[in-house]
Amino acid sequence: MAQQKKQLTKEERERLLREIKPILDQVRDLQSTYEGDNHIWRALDNFRITDESTRLLYFHVIKDKLAHESKEQEAIDEARRELMMRDATRAEAHHRHLLGEDF
């Protein structure tokens, strides 16, 4: 019989993220140093998390958190690009108006 992975509630996930904040901070610091998910495993090693079920739980919670942050950052970057394009279009239209190129 396959073992079913327990889903954490939002409250449990938030509590766990608060508890492992030092690990998560180190994971972020190590991101540029290690490829793939190795930065997560390295941080777990550095904090001497040896219990396999705890390592897997922390790994998945951290990986989900980083993915969520990445999606949020992508949305922010996209909104920023849209605003820049809109501002550039307005500036160009204003410039054309000043030059008398309006039709």
PDB file of N, CA and C in Angstrom:
ATOM      1  N   MET A   1       0.840  -1.181   0.000  1.00  0.00           N
ATOM      2  CA  MET A   1       0.000   0.000   0.000  1.00  0.00           C
ATOM      3  C   MET A   1       0.886   1.246   0.000  1.00  0.00           C
ATOM      4  N   ALA A   2       0.614   2.154  -0.884  1.00  0.00           N
ATOM      5  CA  ALA A   2       1.431   3.362  -1.008  1.00  0.00           C
ATOM      6  C   ALA A   2       1.182   4.300   0.170  1.00  0.00           C
ATOM      7  N   GLN A   3       2.276   4.873   0.656  1.00  0.00           N
ATOM      8  CA  GLN A   3       2.169   5.820   1.760  1.00  0.00           C
ATOM      9  C   GLN A   3       1.689   7.152   1.210  1.00  0.00           C
ATOM     10  N   GLN A   4       0.667   7.713   1.840  1.00  0.00           N
ATOM     11  CA  GLN A   4       0.109   8.974   1.377  1.00  0.00           C
ATOM     12  C   GLN A   4       0.790  10.136   2.093  1.00  0.00           C
ATOM     13  N   LYS A   5       1.208  11.137   1.320  1.00  0.00           N
ATOM     14  CA  LYS A   5       1.883  12.293   1.890  1.00  0.00           C
ATOM     15  C   LYS A   5       0.851  13.194   2.556  1.00  0.00           C
ATOM     16  N   LYS A   6       1.099  13.545   3.821  1.00  0.00           N
ATOM     17  CA  LYS A   6       0.191  14.409   4.565  1.00  0.00           C
ATOM     18  C   LYS A   6       0.312  15.830   4.037  1.00  0.00           C
ATOM     19  N   GLN A   7      -0.801  16.428   3.712  1.00  0.00           N
ATOM     20  CA  GLN A   7      -0.815  17.815   3.264  1.00  0.00           C
ATOM     21  C   GLN A   7      -0.882  18.727   4.483  1.00  0.00           C
ATOM     22  N   LEU A   8      -0.023  19.722   4.504  1.00  0.00           N
ATOM     23  CA  LEU A   8      -0.027  20.677   5.603  1.00  0.00           C
ATOM     24  C   LEU A   8      -1.114  21.715   5.378  1.00  0.00           C
ATOM     25  N   THR A   9      -1.742  22.140   6.466  1.00  0.00           N
ATOM     26  CA  THR A   9      -2.686  23.250   6.352  1.00  0.00           C
ATOM     27  C   THR A   9      -1.882  24.530   6.159  1.00  0.00           C
ATOM     28  N   LYS A  10      -2.560  25.586   5.779  1.00  0.00           N
ATOM     29  CA  LYS A  10      -1.886  26.869   5.587  1.00  0.00           C
ATOM     30  C   LYS A  10      -1.227  27.316   6.892  1.00  0.00           C
ATOM     31  N   GLU A  11      -1.938  27.132   8.000  1.00  0.00           N
ATOM     32  CA  GLU A  11      -1.407  27.534   9.304  1.00  0.00           C
ATOM     33  C   GLU A  11      -0.182  26.705   9.674  1.00  0.00           C
ATOM     34  N   GLU A  12      -0.237  25.399   9.431  1.00  0.00           N
ATOM     35  CA  GLU A  12       0.909  24.530   9.727  1.00  0.00           C
ATOM     36  C   GLU A  12       2.123  24.920   8.881  1.00  0.00           C
ATOM     37  N   ARG A  13       1.873  25.213   7.616  1.00  0.00           N
ATOM     38  CA  ARG A  13       2.956  25.606   6.707  1.00  0.00           C
ATOM     39  C   ARG A  13       3.586  26.925   7.162  1.00  0.00           C
ATOM     40  N   GLU A  14       2.761  27.901   7.524  1.00  0.00           N
ATOM     41  CA  GLU A  14       3.279  29.192   7.985  1.00  0.00           C
ATOM     42  C   GLU A  14       4.070  29.036   9.283  1.00  0.00           C
ATOM     43  N   ARG A  15       3.583  28.214  10.202  1.00  0.00           N
ATOM     44  CA  ARG A  15       4.287  27.967  11.457  1.00  0.00           C
ATOM     45  C   ARG A  15       5.634  27.314  11.184  1.00  0.00           C
ATOM     46  N   LEU A  16       5.626  26.319  10.308  1.00  0.00           N
ATOM     47  CA  LEU A  16       6.865  25.620   9.968  1.00  0.00           C
ATOM     48  C   LEU A  16       7.863  26.569   9.298  1.00  0.00           C
ATOM     49  N   LEU A  17       7.379  27.420   8.414  1.00  0.00           N
ATOM     50  CA  LEU A  17       8.268  28.386   7.752  1.00  0.00           C
ATOM     51  C   LEU A  17       8.895  29.348   8.760  1.00  0.00           C
ATOM     52  N   ARG A  18       8.125  29.735   9.781  1.00  0.00           N
ATOM     53  CA  ARG A  18       8.698  30.590  10.835  1.00  0.00           C
ATOM     54  C   ARG A  18       9.780  29.838  11.603  1.00  0.00           C
ATOM     55  N   GLU A  19       9.525  28.560  11.881  1.00  0.00           N
ATOM     56  CA  GLU A  19      10.480  27.744  12.638  1.00  0.00           C
ATOM     57  C   GLU A  19      11.783  27.528  11.869  1.00  0.00           C
ATOM     58  N   ILE A  20      11.674  27.363  10.569  1.00  0.00           N
ATOM     59  CA  ILE A  20      12.871  27.049   9.776  1.00  0.00           C
ATOM     60  C   ILE A  20      13.416  28.273   9.043  1.00  0.00           C
ATOM     61  N   LYS A  21      13.010  29.466   9.471  1.00  0.00           N
ATOM     62  CA  LYS A  21      13.471  30.695   8.819  1.00  0.00           C
ATOM     63  C   LYS A  21      14.993  30.765   8.686  1.00  0.00           C
ATOM     64  N   PRO A  22      15.773  30.406   9.715  1.00  0.00           N
ATOM     65  CA  PRO A  22      17.235  30.452   9.540  1.00  0.00           C
ATOM     66  C   PRO A  22      17.728  29.536   8.410  1.00  0.00           C
ATOM     67  N   ILE A  23      17.083  28.379   8.269  1.00  0.00           N
ATOM     68  CA  ILE A  23      17.460  27.464   7.185  1.00  0.00           C
ATOM     69  C   ILE A  23      17.092  28.095   5.845  1.00  0.00           C
ATOM     70  N   LEU A  24      15.889  28.647   5.765  1.00  0.00           N
ATOM     71  CA  LEU A  24      15.428  29.282   4.529  1.00  0.00           C
ATOM     72  C   LEU A  24      16.333  30.453   4.144  1.00  0.00           C
ATOM     73  N   ASP A  25      16.759  31.230   5.129  1.00  0.00           N
ATOM     74  CA  ASP A  25      17.681  32.340   4.847  1.00  0.00           C
ATOM     75  C   ASP A  25      18.990  31.821   4.256  1.00  0.00           C
ATOM     76  N   GLN A  26      19.499  30.724   4.817  1.00  0.00           N
ATOM     77  CA  GLN A  26      20.741  30.171   4.287  1.00  0.00           C
ATOM     78  C   GLN A  26      20.527  29.597   2.887  1.00  0.00           C
ATOM     79  N   VAL A  27      19.374  28.992   2.649  1.00  0.00           N
ATOM     80  CA  VAL A  27      19.057  28.470   1.316  1.00  0.00           C
ATOM     81  C   VAL A  27      19.134  29.606   0.299  1.00  0.00           C
ATOM     82  N   ARG A  28      18.548  30.748   0.634  1.00  0.00           N
ATOM     83  CA  ARG A  28      18.595  31.902  -0.279  1.00  0.00           C
ATOM     84  C   ARG A  28      20.037  32.354  -0.513  1.00  0.00           C
ATOM     85  N   ASP A  29      20.841  32.350   0.558  1.00  0.00           N
ATOM     86  CA  ASP A  29      22.252  32.741   0.425  1.00  0.00           C
ATOM     87  C   ASP A  29      23.027  31.783  -0.480  1.00  0.00           C
ATOM     88  N   LEU A  30      22.675  30.503  -0.431  1.00  0.00           N
ATOM     89  CA  LEU A  30      23.410  29.485  -1.186  1.00  0.00           C
ATOM     90  C   LEU A  30      22.912  29.315  -2.623  1.00  0.00           C
ATOM     91  N   GLN A  31      21.791  29.938  -2.970  1.00  0.00           N
ATOM     92  CA  GLN A  31      21.173  29.735  -4.282  1.00  0.00           C
ATOM     93  C   GLN A  31      22.121  29.987  -5.439  1.00  0.00           C
ATOM     94  N   SER A  32      22.924  31.014  -5.349  1.00  0.00           N
ATOM     95  CA  SER A  32      23.803  31.336  -6.478  1.00  0.00           C
ATOM     96  C   SER A  32      25.048  30.454  -6.510  1.00  0.00           C
ATOM     97  N   THR A  33      25.297  29.721  -5.442  1.00  0.00           N
ATOM     98  CA  THR A  33      26.501  28.895  -5.344  1.00  0.00           C
ATOM     99  C   THR A  33      26.287  27.479  -5.869  1.00  0.00           C
ATOM    100  N   TYR A  34      25.091  26.945  -5.690  1.00  0.00           N
ATOM    101  CA  TYR A  34      24.815  25.549  -6.038  1.00  0.00           C
ATOM    102  C   TYR A  34      23.774  25.455  -7.144  1.00  0.00           C
ATOM    103  N   GLU A  35      23.908  24.422  -7.972  1.00  0.00           N
ATOM    104  CA  GLU A  35      22.973  24.201  -9.073  1.00  0.00           C
ATOM    105  C   GLU A  35      21.778  23.383  -8.603  1.00  0.00           C
ATOM    106  N   GLY A  36      20.684  23.518  -9.343  1.00  0.00           N
ATOM    107  CA  GLY A  36      19.495  22.727  -9.046  1.00  0.00           C
ATOM    108  C   GLY A  36      19.002  22.961  -7.627  1.00  0.00           C
ATOM    109  N   ASP A  37      18.661  21.855  -6.964  1.00  0.00           N
ATOM    110  CA  ASP A  37      18.154  21.929  -5.593  1.00  0.00           C
ATOM    111  C   ASP A  37      19.247  21.701  -4.559  1.00  0.00           C
ATOM    112  N   ASN A  38      20.491  21.654  -5.006  1.00  0.00           N
ATOM    113  CA  ASN A  38      21.592  21.352  -4.087  1.00  0.00           C
ATOM    114  C   ASN A  38      21.741  22.380  -2.974  1.00  0.00           C
ATOM    115  N   HIS A  39      21.329  23.625  -3.223  1.00  0.00           N
ATOM    116  CA  HIS A  39      21.420  24.644  -2.177  1.00  0.00           C
ATOM    117  C   HIS A  39      20.504  24.314  -0.997  1.00  0.00           C
ATOM    118  N   ILE A  40      19.368  23.691  -1.284  1.00  0.00           N
ATOM    119  CA  ILE A  40      18.448  23.302  -0.204  1.00  0.00           C
ATOM    120  C   ILE A  40      19.065  22.174   0.613  1.00  0.00           C
ATOM    121  N   TRP A  41      19.573  21.154  -0.087  1.00  0.00           N
ATOM    122  CA  TRP A  41      20.175  20.016   0.615  1.00  0.00           C
ATOM    123  C   TRP A  41      21.381  20.461   1.432  1.00  0.00           C
ATOM    124  N   ARG A  42      22.186  21.385   0.882  1.00  0.00           N
ATOM    125  CA  ARG A  42      23.373  21.865   1.590  1.00  0.00           C
ATOM    126  C   ARG A  42      22.972  22.595   2.882  1.00  0.00           C
ATOM    127  N   ALA A  43      21.950  23.426   2.800  1.00  0.00           N
ATOM    128  CA  ALA A  43      21.492  24.141   3.999  1.00  0.00           C
ATOM    129  C   ALA A  43      20.987  23.153   5.051  1.00  0.00           C
ATOM    130  N   LEU A  44      20.265  22.125   4.620  1.00  0.00           N
ATOM    131  CA  LEU A  44      19.790  21.109   5.567  1.00  0.00           C
ATOM    132  C   LEU A  44      20.973  20.390   6.207  1.00  0.00           C
ATOM    133  N   ASP A  45      22.005  20.113   5.411  1.00  0.00           N
ATOM    134  CA  ASP A  45      23.228  19.501   5.954  1.00  0.00           C
ATOM    135  C   ASP A  45      23.893  20.436   6.965  1.00  0.00           C
ATOM    136  N   ASN A  46      23.995  21.707   6.611  1.00  0.00           N
ATOM    137  CA  ASN A  46      24.656  22.678   7.489  1.00  0.00           C
ATOM    138  C   ASN A  46      23.955  22.814   8.835  1.00  0.00           C
ATOM    139  N   PHE A  47      22.638  22.653   8.836  1.00  0.00           N
ATOM    140  CA  PHE A  47      21.877  22.727  10.084  1.00  0.00           C
ATOM    141  C   PHE A  47      21.717  21.354  10.743  1.00  0.00           C
ATOM    142  N   ARG A  48      22.429  20.382  10.193  1.00  0.00           N
ATOM    143  CA  ARG A  48      22.466  19.021  10.735  1.00  0.00           C
ATOM    144  C   ARG A  48      21.069  18.395  10.884  1.00  0.00           C
ATOM    145  N   ILE A  49      20.260  18.600   9.856  1.00  0.00           N
ATOM    146  CA  ILE A  49      18.951  17.953   9.797  1.00  0.00           C
ATOM    147  C   ILE A  49      19.201  16.574   9.198  1.00  0.00           C
ATOM    148  N   THR A  50      19.164  15.541  10.032  1.00  0.00           N
ATOM    149  CA  THR A  50      19.547  14.203   9.576  1.00  0.00           C
ATOM    150  C   THR A  50      18.370  13.250   9.434  1.00  0.00           C
ATOM    151  N   ASP A  51      17.293  13.493  10.151  1.00  0.00           N
ATOM    152  CA  ASP A  51      16.131  12.615  10.048  1.00  0.00           C
ATOM    153  C   ASP A  51      15.548  12.733   8.640  1.00  0.00           C
ATOM    154  N   GLU A  52      15.448  11.599   7.949  1.00  0.00           N
ATOM    155  CA  GLU A  52      15.057  11.610   6.533  1.00  0.00           C
ATOM    156  C   GLU A  52      13.666  12.199   6.317  1.00  0.00           C
ATOM    157  N   SER A  53      12.699  11.869   7.161  1.00  0.00           N
ATOM    158  CA  SER A  53      11.346  12.411   6.966  1.00  0.00           C
ATOM    159  C   SER A  53      11.324  13.920   7.214  1.00  0.00           C
ATOM    160  N   THR A  54      12.096  14.389   8.187  1.00  0.00           N
ATOM    161  CA  THR A  54      12.186  15.827   8.449  1.00  0.00           C
ATOM    162  C   THR A  54      12.874  16.531   7.286  1.00  0.00           C
ATOM    163  N   ARG A  55      13.954  15.935   6.770  1.00  0.00           N
ATOM    164  CA  ARG A  55      14.664  16.513   5.619  1.00  0.00           C
ATOM    165  C   ARG A  55      13.719  16.668   4.428  1.00  0.00           C
ATOM    166  N   LEU A  56      12.942  15.621   4.159  1.00  0.00           N
ATOM    167  CA  LEU A  56      12.021  15.669   3.020  1.00  0.00           C
ATOM    168  C   LEU A  56      10.925  16.708   3.234  1.00  0.00           C
ATOM    169  N   LEU A  57      10.392  16.765   4.454  1.00  0.00           N
ATOM    170  CA  LEU A  57       9.362  17.761   4.757  1.00  0.00           C
ATOM    171  C   LEU A  57       9.915  19.171   4.556  1.00  0.00           C
ATOM    172  N   TYR A  58      11.061  19.456   5.159  1.00  0.00           N
ATOM    173  CA  TYR A  58      11.677  20.777   5.031  1.00  0.00           C
ATOM    174  C   TYR A  58      12.004  21.086   3.572  1.00  0.00           C
ATOM    175  N   PHE A  59      12.543  20.088   2.862  1.00  0.00           N
ATOM    176  CA  PHE A  59      12.890  20.279   1.455  1.00  0.00           C
ATOM    177  C   PHE A  59      11.668  20.734   0.657  1.00  0.00           C
ATOM    178  N   HIS A  60      10.553  20.012   0.813  1.00  0.00           N
ATOM    179  CA  HIS A  60       9.358  20.333   0.026  1.00  0.00           C
ATOM    180  C   HIS A  60       8.760  21.682   0.425  1.00  0.00           C
ATOM    181  N   VAL A  61       8.753  21.985   1.703  1.00  0.00           N
ATOM    182  CA  VAL A  61       8.220  23.272   2.153  1.00  0.00           C
ATOM    183  C   VAL A  61       9.085  24.416   1.621  1.00  0.00           C
ATOM    184  N   ILE A  62      10.397  24.259   1.701  1.00  0.00           N
ATOM    185  CA  ILE A  62      11.313  25.297   1.210  1.00  0.00           C
ATOM    186  C   ILE A  62      11.201  25.447  -0.302  1.00  0.00           C
ATOM    187  N   LYS A  63      11.162  24.333  -1.013  1.00  0.00           N
ATOM    188  CA  LYS A  63      11.066  24.376  -2.480  1.00  0.00           C
ATOM    189  C   LYS A  63       9.766  25.065  -2.911  1.00  0.00           C
ATOM    190  N   ASP A  64       8.652  24.738  -2.249  1.00  0.00           N
ATOM    191  CA  ASP A  64       7.375  25.386  -2.554  1.00  0.00           C
ATOM    192  C   ASP A  64       7.435  26.888  -2.277  1.00  0.00           C
ATOM    193  N   LYS A  65       8.062  27.264  -1.176  1.00  0.00           N
ATOM    194  CA  LYS A  65       8.179  28.683  -0.813  1.00  0.00           C
ATOM    195  C   LYS A  65       9.001  29.436  -1.862  1.00  0.00           C
ATOM    196  N   LEU A  66      10.112  28.862  -2.276  1.00  0.00           N
ATOM    197  CA  LEU A  66      10.954  29.507  -3.289  1.00  0.00           C
ATOM    198  C   LEU A  66      10.219  29.627  -4.626  1.00  0.00           C
ATOM    199  N   ALA A  67       9.455  28.600  -4.990  1.00  0.00           N
ATOM    200  CA  ALA A  67       8.690  28.645  -6.240  1.00  0.00           C
ATOM    201  C   ALA A  67       7.633  29.747  -6.173  1.00  0.00           C
ATOM    202  N   HIS A  68       6.979  29.861  -5.023  1.00  0.00           N
ATOM    203  CA  HIS A  68       5.960  30.898  -4.839  1.00  0.00           C
ATOM    204  C   HIS A  68       6.591  32.289  -4.940  1.00  0.00           C
ATOM    205  N   GLU A  69       7.738  32.472  -4.297  1.00  0.00           N
ATOM    206  CA  GLU A  69       8.439  33.755  -4.361  1.00  0.00           C
ATOM    207  C   GLU A  69       8.862  34.079  -5.789  1.00  0.00           C
ATOM    208  N   SER A  70       9.296  33.069  -6.521  1.00  0.00           N
ATOM    209  CA  SER A  70       9.721  33.267  -7.905  1.00  0.00           C
ATOM    210  C   SER A  70       8.541  33.708  -8.775  1.00  0.00           C
ATOM    211  N   LYS A  71       7.378  33.078  -8.580  1.00  0.00           N
ATOM    212  CA  LYS A  71       6.183  33.453  -9.345  1.00  0.00           C
ATOM    213  C   LYS A  71       5.756  34.876  -9.008  1.00  0.00           C
ATOM    214  N   GLU A  72       5.820  35.233  -7.719  1.00  0.00           N
ATOM    215  CA  GLU A  72       5.480  36.599  -7.319  1.00  0.00           C
ATOM    216  C   GLU A  72       6.425  37.601  -7.976  1.00  0.00           C
ATOM    217  N   GLN A  73       7.712  37.287  -7.991  1.00  0.00           N
ATOM    218  CA  GLN A  73       8.699  38.190  -8.587  1.00  0.00           C
ATOM    219  C   GLN A  73       8.471  38.326 -10.087  1.00  0.00           C
ATOM    220  N   GLU A  74       8.116  37.224 -10.756  1.00  0.00           N
ATOM    221  CA  GLU A  74       7.824  37.282 -12.190  1.00  0.00           C
ATOM    222  C   GLU A  74       6.632  38.188 -12.461  1.00  0.00           C
ATOM    223  N   ALA A  75       5.595  38.096 -11.626  1.00  0.00           N
ATOM    224  CA  ALA A  75       4.412  38.942 -11.797  1.00  0.00           C
ATOM    225  C   ALA A  75       4.764  40.413 -11.582  1.00  0.00           C
ATOM    226  N   ILE A  76       5.594  40.687 -10.587  1.00  0.00           N
ATOM    227  CA  ILE A  76       6.033  42.062 -10.326  1.00  0.00           C
ATOM    228  C   ILE A  76       6.838  42.588 -11.507  1.00  0.00           C
ATOM    229  N   ASP A  77       7.762  41.777 -12.007  1.00  0.00           N
ATOM    230  CA  ASP A  77       8.586  42.187 -13.149  1.00  0.00           C
ATOM    231  C   ASP A  77       7.736  42.445 -14.385  1.00  0.00           C
ATOM    232  N   GLU A  78       6.744  41.596 -14.620  1.00  0.00           N
ATOM    233  CA  GLU A  78       5.861  41.767 -15.779  1.00  0.00           C
ATOM    234  C   GLU A  78       5.052  43.057 -15.649  1.00  0.00           C
ATOM    235  N   ALA A  79       4.521  43.324 -14.467  1.00  0.00           N
ATOM    236  CA  ALA A  79       3.764  44.562 -14.248  1.00  0.00           C
ATOM    237  C   ALA A  79       4.664  45.776 -14.441  1.00  0.00           C
ATOM    238  N   ARG A  80       5.888  45.690 -13.972  1.00  0.00           N
ATOM    239  CA  ARG A  80       6.847  46.786 -14.130  1.00  0.00           C
ATOM    240  C   ARG A  80       7.131  47.031 -15.620  1.00  0.00           C
ATOM    241  N   ARG A  81       7.313  45.943 -16.396  1.00  0.00           N
ATOM    242  CA  ARG A  81       7.551  46.088 -17.840  1.00  0.00           C
ATOM    243  C   ARG A  81       6.357  46.748 -18.526  1.00  0.00           C
ATOM    244  N   GLU A  82       5.149  46.328 -18.146  1.00  0.00           N
ATOM    245  CA  GLU A  82       3.950  46.916 -18.742  1.00  0.00           C
ATOM    246  C   GLU A  82       3.857  48.407 -18.438  1.00  0.00           C
ATOM    247  N   LEU A  83       4.161  48.790 -17.201  1.00  0.00           N
ATOM    248  CA  LEU A  83       4.139  50.210 -16.841  1.00  0.00           C
ATOM    249  C   LEU A  83       5.184  50.997 -17.623  1.00  0.00           C
ATOM    250  N   MET A  84       6.361  50.432 -17.779  1.00  0.00           N
ATOM    251  CA  MET A  84       7.421  51.104 -18.534  1.00  0.00           C
ATOM    252  C   MET A  84       7.006  51.294 -19.988  1.00  0.00           C
ATOM    253  N   MET A  85       6.389  50.271 -20.575  1.00  0.00           N
ATOM    254  CA  MET A  85       5.942  50.374 -21.968  1.00  0.00           C
ATOM    255  C   MET A  85       4.841  51.429 -22.097  1.00  0.00           C
ATOM    256  N   ARG A  86       3.919  51.441 -21.151  1.00  0.00           N
ATOM    257  CA  ARG A  86       2.840  52.427 -21.177  1.00  0.00           C
ATOM    258  C   ARG A  86       3.416  53.841 -21.040  1.00  0.00           C
ATOM    259  N   ASP A  87       4.351  54.014 -20.111  1.00  0.00           N
ATOM    260  CA  ASP A  87       4.993  55.323 -19.934  1.00  0.00           C
ATOM    261  C   ASP A  87       5.755  55.738 -21.191  1.00  0.00           C
ATOM    262  N   ALA A  88       6.450  54.804 -21.816  1.00  0.00           N
ATOM    263  CA  ALA A  88       7.200  55.109 -23.036  1.00  0.00           C
ATOM    264  C   ALA A  88       6.250  55.515 -24.158  1.00  0.00           C
ATOM    265  N   THR A  89       5.122  54.832 -24.269  1.00  0.00           N
ATOM    266  CA  THR A  89       4.132  55.158 -25.300  1.00  0.00           C
ATOM    267  C   THR A  89       3.566  56.552 -25.069  1.00  0.00           C
ATOM    268  N   ARG A  90       3.242  56.859 -23.812  1.00  0.00           N
ATOM    269  CA  ARG A  90       2.728  58.201 -23.488  1.00  0.00           C
ATOM    270  C   ARG A  90       3.777  59.274 -23.777  1.00  0.00           C
ATOM    271  N   ALA A  91       5.018  59.007 -23.400  1.00  0.00           N
ATOM    272  CA  ALA A  91       6.086  59.983 -23.633  1.00  0.00           C
ATOM    273  C   ALA A  91       6.281  60.220 -25.126  1.00  0.00           C
ATOM    274  N   GLU A  92       6.223  59.143 -25.899  1.00  0.00           N
ATOM    275  CA  GLU A  92       6.380  59.287 -27.351  1.00  0.00           C
ATOM    276  C   GLU A  92       5.223  60.091 -27.937  1.00  0.00           C
ATOM    277  N   ALA A  93       4.001  59.804 -27.484  1.00  0.00           N
ATOM    278  CA  ALA A  93       2.839  60.547 -27.980  1.00  0.00           C
ATOM    279  C   ALA A  93       2.948  62.020 -27.602  1.00  0.00           C
ATOM    280  N   HIS A  94       3.394  62.298 -26.400  1.00  0.00           N
ATOM    281  CA  HIS A  94       3.564  63.685 -25.958  1.00  0.00           C
ATOM    282  C   HIS A  94       4.640  64.384 -26.794  1.00  0.00           C
ATOM    283  N   HIS A  95       5.725  63.682 -27.044  1.00  0.00           N
ATOM    284  CA  HIS A  95       6.818  64.238 -27.849  1.00  0.00           C
ATOM    285  C   HIS A  95       6.327  64.552 -29.264  1.00  0.00           C
ATOM    286  N   ARG A  96       5.568  63.635 -29.849  1.00  0.00           N
ATOM    287  CA  ARG A  96       5.029  63.868 -31.203  1.00  0.00           C
ATOM    288  C   ARG A  96       4.091  65.066 -31.208  1.00  0.00           C
ATOM    289  N   HIS A  97       3.300  65.173 -30.131  1.00  0.00           N
ATOM    290  CA  HIS A  97       2.380  66.311 -30.025  1.00  0.00           C
ATOM    291  C   HIS A  97       3.162  67.626 -29.983  1.00  0.00           C
ATOM    292  N   LEU A  98       4.239  67.645 -29.199  1.00  0.00           N
ATOM    293  CA  LEU A  98       5.062  68.856 -29.100  1.00  0.00           C
ATOM    294  C   LEU A  98       5.718  69.203 -30.429  1.00  0.00           C
ATOM    295  N   LEU A  99       6.041  68.184 -31.214  1.00  0.00           N
ATOM    296  CA  LEU A  99       6.664  68.416 -32.522  1.00  0.00           C
ATOM    297  C   LEU A  99       5.632  68.703 -33.605  1.00  0.00           C
ATOM    298  N   GLY A 100       4.350  68.624 -33.241  1.00  0.00           N
ATOM    299  CA  GLY A 100       3.295  68.890 -34.201  1.00  0.00           C
ATOM    300  C   GLY A 100       3.072  67.757 -35.173  1.00  0.00           C
ATOM    301  N   GLU A 101       3.395  66.547 -34.759  1.00  0.00           N
ATOM    302  CA  GLU A 101       3.228  65.396 -35.643  1.00  0.00           C
ATOM    303  C   GLU A 101       1.910  64.676 -35.405  1.00  0.00           C
ATOM    304  N   ASP A 102       1.000  65.293 -34.628  1.00  0.00           N
ATOM    305  CA  ASP A 102      -0.306  64.663 -34.387  1.00  0.00           C
ATOM    306  C   ASP A 102      -1.131  64.717 -35.662  1.00  0.00           C
ATOM    307  N   PHE A 103      -1.959  63.754 -35.803  1.00  0.00           N
ATOM    308  CA  PHE A 103      -2.856  63.767 -36.967  1.00  0.00           C
ATOM    309  C   PHE A 103      -4.258  63.876 -36.504  1.00  0.00           C
TER     310      PHE A 103
END
